[in-house]
Amino acid sequence: MCSFFRKKQSLNDSTTELEQQLKEALTQKEIIEKNIEEIQKNFESDENKKVTEADDKELKEEAIDKDTSGSDESTKLIKELQSKITEQSNEIIRLNNELSKAAEKSSDSLLLEEINKISAMISERNEIAKENEYLHTKLDEKQERLEQIVHNCQEDRYRKDKGRLINRIIYQMDLIRNVIYDFDNEHPEDLSASVAFLRQQFLEIITYMEETLRAESVECIRLGKDGSAVDLELQEVTDVVITDKPELAGKVHRSIHPGYTWRLPYILKAKIKDDGSVVKDYDFLIRPEQVITYKLNK
């Protein structure tokens, strides 16, 4: 807006200066025209006077020669004055053109010009704002994607680090369970007390190992009971036994090895359900329960 007022003031000053120059040019033109009129009057008066006073031919010729000389000087002066008049007229025309151009650039047109500049500037800034918004959206998407990648990497690393230890412990417990099963089913009941003690030790080892796993948020799954339905999400069938009872076909005979689930935390960002509740951890199935099922004898 300050730029507009400065331009308007500069235009007013230029217009005033042009008007002053035009007035001076008109004044000079009037002075030159008056000088021409006086020279013409003097020339006519001198010519009449010289013709009347000449009495003889010699005097007339002499007078004519002098008059001719005077007439040449007057003509030269008139031409010079006319040239000056032409120059002043051209200057007046130039000044009039400048005034016309200045008049065309009125305050309203200058204001409109400033408004157009401001409008163009606003449009440019709007384009920049839209581009910034687009870049912010893309940046947020990239940031969210990066967080998801980091979250997945940390979860995978956390799971792999402890998964190896957990699987080794599970394997050892499976071996001990196999030994216990052999003692229960392959040896007579009158075994010595040492065998009973050994079995008890094995049971304690398993209990201790399961407590160790429980401290790491690993839970044991024992769902398989004789005659229970198979849960395919948490159990896998490793063997079958033949039965003549149709009602037992496809159902669990016994559990060979229990399953294990591992409760893991959401490391970077908790999960939010549709109802707004926050889930801070989830259960990861390390191994399903291994069961033997009944198969109908056909």
Short mmCIF file of C-alpha atoms in Angstrom, two decimals, residues 1-283:
data_model
loop_
_atom_site.label_atom_id
_atom_site.label_comp_id
_atom_site.label_asym_id
_atom_site.label_seq_id
_atom_site.Cartn_x
_atom_site.Cartn_y
_atom_site.Cartn_z
CA MET A 1 0.00 0.00 0.00
CA CYS A 2 2.93 2.35 0.73
CA SER A 3 4.26 1.59 -2.74
CA PHE A 4 0.92 2.68 -4.21
CA PHE A 5 0.98 6.08 -2.44
CA ARG A 6 4.58 6.68 -3.50
CA LYS A 7 3.66 5.94 -7.13
CA LYS A 8 0.63 8.22 -6.90
CA GLN A 9 2.73 11.10 -5.46
CA SER A 10 5.36 10.63 -8.19
CA LEU A 11 2.63 10.78 -10.86
CA ASN A 12 1.21 14.01 -9.39
CA ASP A 13 4.69 15.61 -9.33
CA SER A 14 5.33 14.62 -12.96
CA THR A 15 1.96 16.05 -14.04
CA THR A 16 2.65 19.37 -12.29
CA GLU A 17 6.08 19.64 -13.91
CA LEU A 18 4.66 18.95 -17.38
CA GLU A 19 1.96 21.59 -16.91
CA GLN A 20 4.59 24.16 -15.89
CA GLN A 21 6.73 23.37 -18.96
CA LEU A 22 3.65 23.70 -21.19
CA LYS A 23 2.86 27.14 -19.75
CA GLU A 24 6.43 28.32 -20.35
CA ALA A 25 6.37 27.04 -23.94
CA LEU A 26 3.08 28.86 -24.64
CA THR A 27 4.51 32.07 -23.18
CA GLN A 28 7.63 31.84 -25.37
CA LYS A 29 5.44 31.23 -28.43
CA GLU A 30 3.41 34.38 -27.72
CA ILE A 31 6.61 36.43 -27.33
CA ILE A 32 8.02 35.14 -30.64
CA GLU A 33 4.75 35.91 -32.47
CA LYS A 34 4.79 39.49 -31.11
CA ASN A 35 8.40 39.96 -32.29
CA ILE A 36 7.44 38.79 -35.78
CA GLU A 37 4.56 41.29 -35.94
CA GLU A 38 6.86 44.19 -34.91
CA ILE A 39 9.50 43.21 -37.49
CA GLN A 40 6.88 43.07 -40.25
CA LYS A 41 5.50 46.49 -39.25
CA ASN A 42 8.97 48.05 -39.20
CA PHE A 43 9.80 46.48 -42.53
CA GLU A 44 6.67 47.90 -44.21
CA SER A 45 7.25 51.37 -42.70
CA ASP A 46 10.89 51.53 -43.86
CA GLU A 47 9.99 50.39 -47.36
CA ASN A 48 7.34 53.11 -47.87
CA LYS A 49 9.60 55.78 -46.50
CA LYS A 50 12.51 54.88 -48.77
CA VAL A 51 10.37 54.76 -51.95
CA THR A 52 8.84 58.22 -51.29
CA GLU A 53 12.15 59.98 -50.55
CA ALA A 54 13.94 58.68 -53.70
CA ASP A 55 14.00 61.54 -56.37
CA ASP A 56 16.07 60.05 -59.10
CA LYS A 57 16.93 56.73 -60.57
CA GLU A 58 20.31 56.49 -58.88
CA LEU A 59 18.83 57.21 -55.49
CA LYS A 60 15.99 54.78 -56.18
CA GLU A 61 18.42 52.05 -57.22
CA GLU A 62 20.54 52.74 -54.17
CA ALA A 63 17.47 52.69 -51.99
CA ILE A 64 16.27 49.51 -53.65
CA ASP A 65 19.65 47.87 -53.04
CA LYS A 66 19.58 48.89 -49.41
CA ASP A 67 15.99 47.80 -49.08
CA THR A 68 16.81 44.47 -50.64
CA SER A 69 19.64 44.01 -48.17
CA GLY A 70 17.36 44.98 -45.30
CA SER A 71 14.66 42.71 -46.64
CA ASP A 72 17.11 39.74 -46.70
CA GLU A 73 18.08 40.35 -43.10
CA SER A 74 14.43 40.60 -42.08
CA THR A 75 13.58 37.42 -43.98
CA LYS A 76 16.46 35.61 -42.26
CA LEU A 77 15.27 36.80 -38.86
CA ILE A 78 11.69 35.76 -39.68
CA LYS A 79 12.87 32.29 -40.66
CA GLU A 80 14.81 31.97 -37.43
CA LEU A 81 11.76 33.03 -35.47
CA GLN A 82 9.55 30.61 -37.41
CA SER A 83 12.05 27.82 -36.69
CA LYS A 84 11.87 28.64 -33.00
CA ILE A 85 8.08 28.66 -33.22
CA THR A 86 8.18 25.19 -34.85
CA GLU A 87 10.47 23.90 -32.11
CA GLN A 88 8.22 25.31 -29.43
CA SER A 89 5.16 23.83 -31.15
CA ASN A 90 6.79 20.41 -31.23
CA GLU A 91 7.68 20.79 -27.56
CA ILE A 92 4.06 21.71 -26.81
CA ILE A 93 2.86 18.61 -28.69
CA ARG A 94 5.30 16.44 -26.73
CA LEU A 95 4.16 17.92 -23.44
CA ASN A 96 0.52 17.38 -24.40
CA ASN A 97 1.28 13.72 -25.15
CA GLU A 98 2.99 13.33 -21.78
CA LEU A 99 0.00 14.92 -20.07
CA SER A 100 -2.35 12.57 -21.92
CA LYS A 101 -0.35 9.54 -20.81
CA ALA A 102 -0.27 10.82 -17.26
CA ALA A 103 -4.02 11.46 -17.34
CA GLU A 104 -4.64 7.91 -18.54
CA LYS A 105 -2.83 6.57 -15.46
CA SER A 106 -5.33 7.82 -12.93
CA SER A 107 -5.36 6.85 -9.27
CA ASP A 108 -8.05 4.25 -9.99
CA SER A 109 -5.89 2.46 -12.57
CA LEU A 110 -2.92 2.51 -10.21
CA LEU A 111 -5.09 1.10 -7.47
CA LEU A 112 -6.32 -1.60 -9.83
CA GLU A 113 -2.73 -2.36 -10.79
CA GLU A 114 -1.77 -2.74 -7.11
CA ILE A 115 -4.81 -4.96 -6.48
CA ASN A 116 -3.83 -7.18 -9.42
CA LYS A 117 -0.31 -7.48 -8.06
CA ILE A 118 -1.61 -8.36 -4.59
CA SER A 119 -4.06 -10.87 -6.10
CA ALA A 120 -1.26 -12.52 -8.06
CA MET A 121 0.85 -12.64 -4.91
CA ILE A 122 -2.01 -14.22 -2.94
CA SER A 123 -2.55 -16.82 -5.67
CA GLU A 124 1.13 -17.67 -5.62
CA ARG A 125 1.07 -18.02 -1.83
CA ASN A 126 -2.04 -20.21 -2.05
CA GLU A 127 -0.22 -22.50 -4.47
CA ILE A 128 2.73 -22.65 -2.09
CA ALA A 129 0.37 -23.40 0.83
CA LYS A 130 -1.26 -26.25 -1.13
CA GLU A 131 2.13 -27.66 -2.02
CA ASN A 132 3.22 -27.43 1.63
CA GLU A 133 0.06 -29.23 2.74
CA TYR A 134 0.69 -31.98 0.17
CA LEU A 135 4.29 -32.34 1.37
CA HIS A 136 3.18 -32.46 5.02
CA THR A 137 0.69 -35.21 4.16
CA LYS A 138 3.37 -37.21 2.37
CA LEU A 139 5.77 -36.63 5.25
CA ASP A 140 3.19 -37.87 7.77
CA GLU A 141 2.60 -40.98 5.64
CA LYS A 142 6.33 -41.66 5.44
CA GLN A 143 6.70 -41.09 9.18
CA GLU A 144 3.86 -43.50 9.93
CA ARG A 145 5.36 -46.07 7.56
CA LEU A 146 8.77 -45.67 9.23
CA GLU A 147 7.25 -46.16 12.67
CA GLN A 148 5.51 -49.31 11.45
CA ILE A 149 8.76 -50.69 10.01
CA VAL A 150 10.68 -49.94 13.20
CA HIS A 151 7.87 -51.50 15.25
CA ASN A 152 7.91 -54.67 13.15
CA CYS A 153 11.71 -54.89 13.24
CA GLN A 154 11.83 -54.51 17.00
CA GLU A 155 9.08 -57.08 17.45
CA ASP A 156 10.86 -59.53 15.15
CA ARG A 157 14.16 -58.99 16.92
CA TYR A 158 12.56 -59.36 20.34
CA ARG A 159 10.76 -62.53 19.27
CA LYS A 160 13.82 -64.11 17.64
CA ASP A 161 16.12 -63.34 20.56
CA LYS A 162 13.91 -65.04 23.11
CA GLY A 163 12.32 -67.53 20.75
CA ARG A 164 15.49 -69.59 20.47
CA LEU A 165 15.82 -69.91 24.24
CA ILE A 166 12.16 -70.79 24.64
CA ASN A 167 12.27 -73.47 21.96
CA ARG A 168 15.31 -75.11 23.55
CA ILE A 169 13.57 -75.26 26.91
CA ILE A 170 10.46 -76.72 25.30
CA TYR A 171 12.53 -79.39 23.59
CA GLN A 172 14.15 -80.43 26.86
CA MET A 173 10.78 -80.68 28.55
CA ASP A 174 9.46 -82.82 25.71
CA LEU A 175 12.29 -85.30 26.23
CA ILE A 176 11.60 -85.52 29.93
CA ARG A 177 7.88 -86.05 29.29
CA ASN A 178 8.73 -88.94 26.99
CA VAL A 179 10.77 -90.57 29.77
CA ILE A 180 7.95 -90.11 32.27
CA TYR A 181 5.49 -91.64 29.85
CA ASP A 182 7.75 -94.68 29.46
CA PHE A 183 7.95 -95.11 33.24
CA ASP A 184 4.17 -94.87 33.58
CA ASN A 185 3.29 -97.29 30.80
CA GLU A 186 6.22 -99.63 30.18
CA HIS A 187 7.38 -100.63 33.73
CA PRO A 188 5.50 -102.65 36.36
CA GLU A 189 4.12 -101.01 39.47
CA ASP A 190 6.59 -102.71 41.82
CA LEU A 191 9.58 -100.76 40.60
CA SER A 192 12.07 -99.72 43.15
CA ALA A 193 11.86 -96.49 45.05
CA SER A 194 14.74 -95.08 43.02
CA VAL A 195 12.70 -95.21 39.87
CA ALA A 196 9.86 -93.37 41.61
CA PHE A 197 12.31 -90.80 42.83
CA LEU A 198 13.69 -90.31 39.32
CA ARG A 199 10.22 -89.77 37.99
CA GLN A 200 9.55 -87.21 40.68
CA GLN A 201 12.70 -85.37 39.73
CA PHE A 202 11.66 -85.24 36.15
CA LEU A 203 8.32 -83.77 37.15
CA GLU A 204 10.02 -81.12 39.22
CA ILE A 205 12.33 -80.22 36.35
CA ILE A 206 9.37 -79.74 34.05
CA THR A 207 7.58 -77.66 36.65
CA TYR A 208 10.66 -75.51 37.15
CA MET A 209 11.14 -74.97 33.43
CA GLU A 210 7.51 -74.01 32.96
CA GLU A 211 7.86 -71.47 35.75
CA THR A 212 10.88 -70.06 33.94
CA LEU A 213 8.86 -69.74 30.76
CA ARG A 214 5.96 -68.20 32.63
CA ALA A 215 8.33 -65.49 33.89
CA GLU A 216 8.94 -64.67 30.21
CA SER A 217 5.17 -64.44 29.58
CA VAL A 218 5.07 -67.89 27.95
CA GLU A 219 2.00 -69.93 28.92
CA CYS A 220 1.46 -73.67 28.55
CA ILE A 221 -1.69 -74.85 26.70
CA ARG A 222 -3.24 -78.17 27.80
CA LEU A 223 -6.64 -78.50 26.19
CA GLY A 224 -6.53 -82.06 24.88
CA LYS A 225 -8.62 -84.46 26.94
CA ASP A 226 -9.98 -87.83 26.01
CA GLY A 227 -13.12 -87.26 23.93
CA SER A 228 -12.75 -83.46 23.57
CA ALA A 229 -13.12 -81.70 20.21
CA VAL A 230 -10.03 -80.62 18.30
CA ASP A 231 -9.27 -76.87 18.28
CA LEU A 232 -7.47 -76.39 14.96
CA GLU A 233 -6.23 -72.91 15.94
CA LEU A 234 -4.41 -74.15 19.05
CA GLN A 235 -3.92 -77.87 18.35
CA GLU A 236 -2.36 -80.01 15.65
CA VAL A 237 -2.94 -83.72 15.05
CA THR A 238 0.29 -85.72 14.99
CA ASP A 239 -1.11 -89.27 15.11
CA VAL A 240 -4.34 -91.30 15.23
CA VAL A 241 -5.66 -94.38 17.05
CA ILE A 242 -8.34 -96.69 15.71
CA THR A 243 -11.72 -96.85 17.48
CA ASP A 244 -14.96 -98.71 16.91
CA LYS A 245 -17.04 -95.94 18.49
CA PRO A 246 -18.44 -93.54 15.91
CA GLU A 247 -19.02 -90.85 18.55
CA LEU A 248 -15.24 -90.63 19.19
CA ALA A 249 -14.20 -90.35 15.54
CA GLY A 250 -12.17 -87.19 14.97
CA LYS A 251 -11.96 -86.34 18.67
CA VAL A 252 -8.91 -86.14 20.92
CA HIS A 253 -7.49 -89.37 22.32
CA ARG A 254 -4.73 -87.72 24.33
CA SER A 255 -2.29 -84.82 24.35
CA ILE A 256 1.30 -85.69 23.47
CA HIS A 257 2.90 -82.29 24.11
CA PRO A 258 1.27 -79.07 25.31
CA GLY A 259 1.16 -75.92 23.22
CA TYR A 260 2.77 -72.61 24.15
CA THR A 261 1.71 -69.01 23.64
CA TRP A 262 3.89 -65.98 24.16
CA ARG A 263 2.40 -62.69 25.30
CA LEU A 264 4.24 -59.83 23.57
CA PRO A 265 3.89 -56.08 24.16
CA TYR A 266 3.28 -53.49 21.43
CA ILE A 267 6.68 -51.81 21.68
CA LEU A 268 6.15 -48.48 19.90
CA LYS A 269 2.44 -48.01 19.58
CA ALA A 270 -0.50 -49.67 21.29
CA LYS A 271 -3.39 -50.99 19.25
CA ILE A 272 -6.76 -49.24 19.60
CA LYS A 273 -9.96 -51.21 19.08
CA ASP A 274 -13.13 -49.92 17.45
CA ASP A 275 -14.68 -49.27 20.87
CA GLY A 276 -11.72 -47.05 21.83
CA SER A 277 -10.10 -49.49 24.25
CA VAL A 278 -6.31 -49.84 24.12
CA VAL A 279 -4.61 -53.21 23.62
CA LYS A 280 -1.04 -53.08 24.93
CA ASP A 281 -0.03 -56.67 24.13
CA TYR A 282 -0.99 -59.72 22.08
CA ASP A 283 -0.55 -63.52 22.20
#
